[in-house]
CSV table of C-alpha atoms in Angstrom, one decimal:
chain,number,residue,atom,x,y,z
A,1,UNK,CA,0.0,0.0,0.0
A,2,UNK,CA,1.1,3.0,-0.5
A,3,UNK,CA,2.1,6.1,1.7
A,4,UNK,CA,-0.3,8.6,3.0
A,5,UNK,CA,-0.1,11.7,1.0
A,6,UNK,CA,0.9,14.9,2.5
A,7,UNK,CA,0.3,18.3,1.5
A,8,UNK,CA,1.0,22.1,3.3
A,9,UNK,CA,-0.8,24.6,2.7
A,10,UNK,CA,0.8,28.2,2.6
A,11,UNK,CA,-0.7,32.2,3.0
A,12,UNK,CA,1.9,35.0,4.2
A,13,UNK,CA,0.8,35.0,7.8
A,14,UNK,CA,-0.3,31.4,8.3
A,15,UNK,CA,-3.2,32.8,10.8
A,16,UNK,CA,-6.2,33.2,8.0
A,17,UNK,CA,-6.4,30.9,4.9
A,18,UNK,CA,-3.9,28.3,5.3
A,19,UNK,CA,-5.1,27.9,9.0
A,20,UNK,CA,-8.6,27.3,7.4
A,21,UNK,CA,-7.5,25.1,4.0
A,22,UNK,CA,-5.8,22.9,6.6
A,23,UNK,CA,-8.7,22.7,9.7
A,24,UNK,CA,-11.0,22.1,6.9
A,25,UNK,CA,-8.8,19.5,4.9
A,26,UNK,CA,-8.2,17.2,8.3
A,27,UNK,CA,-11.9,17.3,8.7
A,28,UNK,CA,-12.6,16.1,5.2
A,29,UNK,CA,-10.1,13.6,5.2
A,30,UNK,CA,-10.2,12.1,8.3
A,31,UNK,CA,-7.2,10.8,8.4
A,32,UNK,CA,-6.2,9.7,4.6
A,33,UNK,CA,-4.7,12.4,4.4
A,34,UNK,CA,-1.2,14.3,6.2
A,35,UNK,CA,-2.1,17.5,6.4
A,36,UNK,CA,0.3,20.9,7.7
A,37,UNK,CA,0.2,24.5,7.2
A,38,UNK,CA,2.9,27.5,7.7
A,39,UNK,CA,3.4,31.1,6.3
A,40,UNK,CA,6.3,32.8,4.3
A,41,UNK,CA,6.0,36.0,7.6
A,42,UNK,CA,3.9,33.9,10.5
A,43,UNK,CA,1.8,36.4,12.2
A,44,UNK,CA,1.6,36.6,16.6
A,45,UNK,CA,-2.4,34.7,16.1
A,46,UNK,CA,-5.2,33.1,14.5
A,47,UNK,CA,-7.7,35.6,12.7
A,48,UNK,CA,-10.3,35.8,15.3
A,49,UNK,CA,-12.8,35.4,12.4
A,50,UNK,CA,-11.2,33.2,10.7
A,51,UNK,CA,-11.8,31.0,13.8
A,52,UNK,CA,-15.2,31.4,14.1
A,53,UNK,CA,-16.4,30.9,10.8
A,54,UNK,CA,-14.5,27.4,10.8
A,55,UNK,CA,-16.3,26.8,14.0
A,56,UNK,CA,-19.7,26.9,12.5
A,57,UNK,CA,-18.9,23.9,10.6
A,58,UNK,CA,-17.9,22.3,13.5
A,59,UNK,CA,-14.3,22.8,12.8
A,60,UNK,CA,-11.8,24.0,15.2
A,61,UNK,CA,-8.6,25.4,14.7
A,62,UNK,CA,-8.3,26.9,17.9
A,63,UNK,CA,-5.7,24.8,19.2
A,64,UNK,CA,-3.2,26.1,16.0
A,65,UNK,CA,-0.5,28.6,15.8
A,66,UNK,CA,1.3,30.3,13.2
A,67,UNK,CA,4.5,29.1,11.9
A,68,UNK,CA,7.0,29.1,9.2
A,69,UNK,CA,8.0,27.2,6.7
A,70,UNK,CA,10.2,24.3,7.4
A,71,UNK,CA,12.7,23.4,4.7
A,72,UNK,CA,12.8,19.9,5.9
A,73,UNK,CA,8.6,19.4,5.2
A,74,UNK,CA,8.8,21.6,2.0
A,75,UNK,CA,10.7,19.0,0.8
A,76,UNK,CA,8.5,15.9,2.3
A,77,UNK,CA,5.0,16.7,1.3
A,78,UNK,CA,4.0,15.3,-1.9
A,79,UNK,CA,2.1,18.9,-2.7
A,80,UNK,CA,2.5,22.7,-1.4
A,81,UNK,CA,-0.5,24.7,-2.2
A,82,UNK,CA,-0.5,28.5,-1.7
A,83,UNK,CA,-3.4,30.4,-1.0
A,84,UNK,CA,-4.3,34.2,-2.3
A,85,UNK,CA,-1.7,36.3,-4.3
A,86,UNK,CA,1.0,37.4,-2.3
A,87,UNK,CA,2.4,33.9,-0.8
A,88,UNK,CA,4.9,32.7,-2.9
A,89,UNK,CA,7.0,29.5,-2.6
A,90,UNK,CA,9.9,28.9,-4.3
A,91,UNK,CA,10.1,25.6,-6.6
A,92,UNK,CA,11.4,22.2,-5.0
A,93,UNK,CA,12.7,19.3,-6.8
A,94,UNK,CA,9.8,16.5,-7.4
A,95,UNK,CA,7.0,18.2,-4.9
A,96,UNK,CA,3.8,19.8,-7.0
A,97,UNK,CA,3.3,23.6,-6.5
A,98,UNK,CA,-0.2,24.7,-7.0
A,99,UNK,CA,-1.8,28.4,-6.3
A,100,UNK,CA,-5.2,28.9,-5.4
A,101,UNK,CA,-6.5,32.8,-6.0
A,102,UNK,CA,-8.8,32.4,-3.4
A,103,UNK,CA,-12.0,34.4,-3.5
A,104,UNK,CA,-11.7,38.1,-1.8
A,105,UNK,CA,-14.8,39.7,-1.1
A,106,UNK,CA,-13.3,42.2,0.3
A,107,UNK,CA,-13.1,43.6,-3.4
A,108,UNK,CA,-16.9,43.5,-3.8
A,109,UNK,CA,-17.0,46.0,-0.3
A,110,UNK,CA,-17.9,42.8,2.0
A,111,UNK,CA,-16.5,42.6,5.4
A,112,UNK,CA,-16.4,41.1,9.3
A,113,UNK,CA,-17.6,37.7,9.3
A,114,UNK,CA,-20.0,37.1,6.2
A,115,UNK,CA,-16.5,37.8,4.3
A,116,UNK,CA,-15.0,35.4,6.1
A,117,UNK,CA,-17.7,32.8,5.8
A,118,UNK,CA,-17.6,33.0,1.9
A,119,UNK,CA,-13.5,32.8,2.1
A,120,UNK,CA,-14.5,29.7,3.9
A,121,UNK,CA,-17.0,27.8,1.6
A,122,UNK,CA,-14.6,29.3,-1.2
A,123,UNK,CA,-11.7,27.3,0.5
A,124,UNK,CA,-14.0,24.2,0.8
A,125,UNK,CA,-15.4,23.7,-2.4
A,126,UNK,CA,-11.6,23.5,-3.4
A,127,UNK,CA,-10.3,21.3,-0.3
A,128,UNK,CA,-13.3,18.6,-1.5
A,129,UNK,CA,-12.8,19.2,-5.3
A,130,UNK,CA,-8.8,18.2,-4.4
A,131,UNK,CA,-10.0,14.7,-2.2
A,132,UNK,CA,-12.0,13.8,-5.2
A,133,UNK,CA,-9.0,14.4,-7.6
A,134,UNK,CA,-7.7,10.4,-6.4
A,135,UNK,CA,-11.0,9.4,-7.4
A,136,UNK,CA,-11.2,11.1,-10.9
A,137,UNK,CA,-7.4,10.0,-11.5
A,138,UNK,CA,-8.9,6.9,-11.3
A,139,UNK,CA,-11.8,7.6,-13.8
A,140,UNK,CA,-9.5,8.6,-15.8
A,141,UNK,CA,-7.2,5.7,-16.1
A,142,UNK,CA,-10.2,3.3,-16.6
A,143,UNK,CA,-11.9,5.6,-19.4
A,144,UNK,CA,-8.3,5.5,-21.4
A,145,UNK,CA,-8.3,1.9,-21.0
A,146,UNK,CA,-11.5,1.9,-22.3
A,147,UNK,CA,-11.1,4.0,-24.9
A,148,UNK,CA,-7.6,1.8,-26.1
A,149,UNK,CA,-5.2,4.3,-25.0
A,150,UNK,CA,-3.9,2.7,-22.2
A,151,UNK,CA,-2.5,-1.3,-22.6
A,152,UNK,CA,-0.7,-2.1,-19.6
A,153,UNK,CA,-1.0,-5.9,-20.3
A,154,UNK,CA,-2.2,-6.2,-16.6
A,155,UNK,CA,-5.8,-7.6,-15.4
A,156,UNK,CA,-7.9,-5.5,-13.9
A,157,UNK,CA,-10.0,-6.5,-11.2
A,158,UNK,CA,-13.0,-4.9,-10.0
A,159,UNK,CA,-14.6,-5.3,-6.1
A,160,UNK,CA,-18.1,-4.0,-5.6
A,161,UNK,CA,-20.3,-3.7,-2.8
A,162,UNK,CA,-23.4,-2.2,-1.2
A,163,UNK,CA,-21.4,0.6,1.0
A,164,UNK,CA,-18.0,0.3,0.1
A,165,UNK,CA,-16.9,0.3,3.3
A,166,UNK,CA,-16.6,-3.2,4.3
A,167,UNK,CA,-16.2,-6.4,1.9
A,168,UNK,CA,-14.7,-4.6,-1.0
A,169,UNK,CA,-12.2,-2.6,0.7
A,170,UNK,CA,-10.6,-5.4,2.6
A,171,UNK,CA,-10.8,-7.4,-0.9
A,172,UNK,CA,-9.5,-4.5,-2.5
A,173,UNK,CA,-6.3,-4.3,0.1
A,174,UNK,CA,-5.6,-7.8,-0.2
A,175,UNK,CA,-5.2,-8.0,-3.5
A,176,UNK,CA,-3.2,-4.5,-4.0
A,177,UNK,CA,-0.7,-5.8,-1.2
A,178,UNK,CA,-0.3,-9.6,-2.6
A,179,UNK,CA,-0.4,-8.6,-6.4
A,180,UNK,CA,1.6,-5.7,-5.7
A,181,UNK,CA,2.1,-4.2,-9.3
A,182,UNK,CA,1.3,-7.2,-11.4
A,183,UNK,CA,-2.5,-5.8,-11.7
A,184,UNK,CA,-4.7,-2.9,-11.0
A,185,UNK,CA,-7.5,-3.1,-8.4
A,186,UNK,CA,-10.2,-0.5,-7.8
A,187,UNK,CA,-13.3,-1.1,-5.7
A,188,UNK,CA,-16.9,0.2,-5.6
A,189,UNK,CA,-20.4,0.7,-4.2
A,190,UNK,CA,-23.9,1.0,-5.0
A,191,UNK,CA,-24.8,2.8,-1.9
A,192,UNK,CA,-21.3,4.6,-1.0
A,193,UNK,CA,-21.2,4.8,2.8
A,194,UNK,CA,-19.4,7.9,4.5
A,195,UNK,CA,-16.6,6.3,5.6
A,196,UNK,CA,-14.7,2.7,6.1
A,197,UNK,CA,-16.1,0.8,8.5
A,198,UNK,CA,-13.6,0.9,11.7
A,199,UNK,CA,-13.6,-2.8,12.6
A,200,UNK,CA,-12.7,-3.6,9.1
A,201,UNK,CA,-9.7,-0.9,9.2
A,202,UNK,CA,-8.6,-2.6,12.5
A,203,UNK,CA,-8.6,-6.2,10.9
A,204,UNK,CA,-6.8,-4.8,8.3
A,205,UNK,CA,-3.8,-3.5,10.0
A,206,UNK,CA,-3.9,-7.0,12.0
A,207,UNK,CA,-3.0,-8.5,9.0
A,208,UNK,CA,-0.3,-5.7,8.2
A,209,UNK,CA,-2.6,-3.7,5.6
A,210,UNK,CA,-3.3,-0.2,6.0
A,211,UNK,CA,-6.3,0.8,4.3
A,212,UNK,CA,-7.2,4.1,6.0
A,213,UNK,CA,-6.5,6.3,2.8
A,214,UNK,CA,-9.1,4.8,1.0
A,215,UNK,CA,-13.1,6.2,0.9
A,216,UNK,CA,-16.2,5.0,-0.3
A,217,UNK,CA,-17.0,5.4,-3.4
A,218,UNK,CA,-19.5,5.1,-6.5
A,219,UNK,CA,-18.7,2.4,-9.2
A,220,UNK,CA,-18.2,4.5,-12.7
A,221,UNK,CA,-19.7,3.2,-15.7
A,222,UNK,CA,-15.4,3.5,-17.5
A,223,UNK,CA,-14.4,1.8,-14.5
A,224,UNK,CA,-16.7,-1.0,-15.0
A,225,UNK,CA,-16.2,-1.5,-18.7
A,226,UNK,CA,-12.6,-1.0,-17.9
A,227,UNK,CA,-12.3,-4.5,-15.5
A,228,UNK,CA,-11.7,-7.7,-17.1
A,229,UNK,CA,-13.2,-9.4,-13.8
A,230,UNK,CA,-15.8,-8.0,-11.3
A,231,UNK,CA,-16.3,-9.3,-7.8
A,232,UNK,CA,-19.9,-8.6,-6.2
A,233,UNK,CA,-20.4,-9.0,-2.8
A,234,UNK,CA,-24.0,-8.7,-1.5
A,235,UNK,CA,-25.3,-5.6,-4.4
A,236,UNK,CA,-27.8,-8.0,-5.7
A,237,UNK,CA,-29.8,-6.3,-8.1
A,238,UNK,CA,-27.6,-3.2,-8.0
A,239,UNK,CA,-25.0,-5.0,-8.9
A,240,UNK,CA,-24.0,-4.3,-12.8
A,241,UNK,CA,-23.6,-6.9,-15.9
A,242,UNK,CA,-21.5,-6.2,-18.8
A,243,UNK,CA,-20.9,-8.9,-21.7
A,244,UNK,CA,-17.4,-10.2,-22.0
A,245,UNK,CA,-16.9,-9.5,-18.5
A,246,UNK,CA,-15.4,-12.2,-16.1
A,247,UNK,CA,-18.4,-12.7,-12.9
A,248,UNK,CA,-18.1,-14.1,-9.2
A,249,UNK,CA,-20.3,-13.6,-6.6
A,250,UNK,CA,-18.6,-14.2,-3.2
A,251,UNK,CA,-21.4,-14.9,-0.4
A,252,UNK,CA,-19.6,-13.0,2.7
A,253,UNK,CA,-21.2,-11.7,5.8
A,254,UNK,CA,-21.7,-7.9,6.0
A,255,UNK,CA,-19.6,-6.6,8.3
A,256,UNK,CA,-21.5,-3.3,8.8
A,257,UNK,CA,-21.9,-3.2,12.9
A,258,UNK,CA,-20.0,-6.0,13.6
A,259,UNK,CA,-16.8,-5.5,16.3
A,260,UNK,CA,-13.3,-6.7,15.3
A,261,UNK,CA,-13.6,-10.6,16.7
A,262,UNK,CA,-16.5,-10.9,14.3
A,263,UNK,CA,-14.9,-9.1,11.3
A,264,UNK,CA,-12.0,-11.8,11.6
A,265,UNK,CA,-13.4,-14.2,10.3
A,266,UNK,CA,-14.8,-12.3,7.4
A,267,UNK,CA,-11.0,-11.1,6.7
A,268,UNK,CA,-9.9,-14.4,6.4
A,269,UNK,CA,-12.7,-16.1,4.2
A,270,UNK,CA,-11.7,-13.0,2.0
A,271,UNK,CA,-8.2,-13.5,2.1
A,272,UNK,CA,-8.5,-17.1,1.1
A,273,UNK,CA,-10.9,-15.7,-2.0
A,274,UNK,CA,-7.9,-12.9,-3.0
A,275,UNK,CA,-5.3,-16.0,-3.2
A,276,UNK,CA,-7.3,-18.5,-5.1
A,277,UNK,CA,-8.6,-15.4,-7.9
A,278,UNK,CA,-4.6,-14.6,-8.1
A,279,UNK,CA,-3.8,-17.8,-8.6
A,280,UNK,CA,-6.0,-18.3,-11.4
A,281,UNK,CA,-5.5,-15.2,-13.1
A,282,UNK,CA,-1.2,-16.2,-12.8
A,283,UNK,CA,-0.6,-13.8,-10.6
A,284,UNK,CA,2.4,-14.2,-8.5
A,285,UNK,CA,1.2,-13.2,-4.7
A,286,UNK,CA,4.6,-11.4,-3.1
């Protein structure tokens, strides 16, 4: 599995914008995501506004500071994203550099706290539009192999749901970490849930699998034409068919609800499934 991604998010006084970007990119993420801020001239506080508007969205930065920059994390995150027009960060060897010209409706003679407020829902729209960039990447990827632009020679397998918070994501982690990069995985549901269900996470990382950076998610009608095999788990009539298209049904208690000792089980009935499909697909399991 791969790393949690990591991104910092810089204004010039690291008390307004950046604060906000990163309270409101922790919340959204919960977790699947390493998230830091700092400013290129830290302030002494916390915009007092700032604070408050974050707080009626039940987030709270309170507990922040400002800071600077530190070389060291500059150079660790995966992406440094600046916010307004007067932060600047200079470049840095393999880590993405994005700006975002946040709104300013200041400019339009708005102040006080119903300025702040549309900073923050200006800053939100683009901290969910970035969380669902994974998700589109993967779009993406399945509509070029669709479309015959993308032969990688490697079968993809397809793990579908009601929630996708359960079954399919412990499928899905299994057979990322044994099939490593011999195939491409992806996993869906027809009823996405909010998040992954906690017992299942905790089985996982039993087992040595982390699967906390992954969300549920809808299944994508490129993603499904792009699978050469597609595992349902409990969709029933949700569940899609598409000719040439490789079936199985695997009959697995839901573990929606359950605690950890009863998710076991589930994990290793799943496991078992994950080893035989490699193994008839000849795919070496690392």
């Amino acid at each position: 599995m791969t790393a949690i991604p990591a991104v910092l998010f810089v204004c010039v006084k690291n008390g307004g914008k950046s604060q906000m970007a990163a309270g409101l990119m922790r919340h959204a993420a919960e977790g699947r995501i390493e998230v830091y801020s700092a400013g290129t001239a830290p302030g002494e506080s916390l915009n007092a506004l700032s604070v408050q508007s974050l707080l009626e969205v039940g987030v709270d930065i309170r507990d922040e500071t400002p800071k600077p920059i530190d070389p060291r994390l500059l150079r660790a995150v995966d992406l440094v994203i600046t916010l307004g027009r007067e932060a600047h960060v200079d470049p840095v060897d393999r880590v993405r550099i994005v700006n975002w010209d946040t709104d300013e409706p200041s400019e339009r003679g708005i102040g006080g706290i119903e300025r702040m407020r549309l900073v923050r829902d200006d800053i939100n729209t683009r901290v969910q539009h970035l969380l669902a960039e994974r998700f589109a990447r993967q779009r993406l990827n399945a509509l070029a192999r669709v479309e015959g632009k993308a032969h990688t020679g490697k079968p993809t397998v397809l793990f579908l749901c009601t929630h996708n918070a359960g079954r399919s994501q412990m499928a899905l982690g299994f057979f990322t970490h044994l099939a490593a990069d011999n195939a491409v995985a992806w996993s869906g549901g027809s009823e996405p849930g909010n998040e992954i269900n906690p017992a299942a996470v905790e089985a996982m990382a039993e087992v040595g699998i982390d699967i906390t950076t992954e969300f549920p998610k809808p299944w994508t009608e490129e993603i499904l034409q792009a699978a050469d095999v597609i595992i349902t788990m409990g969709c029933g009539d949700a569940c899609p068919l598409y000719p040439g298209r490789r079936y199985e049904e695997w009959d697995l208690d839901d573990p929606a609800g359950l605690d950890v000792a009863a998710v076991r089980p589930i994990r290793e009935e799943i496991e078992t499934r994950v080893r035989h499909l490699l193994a008839e697909l000849d795919i070496p399991a690392s």
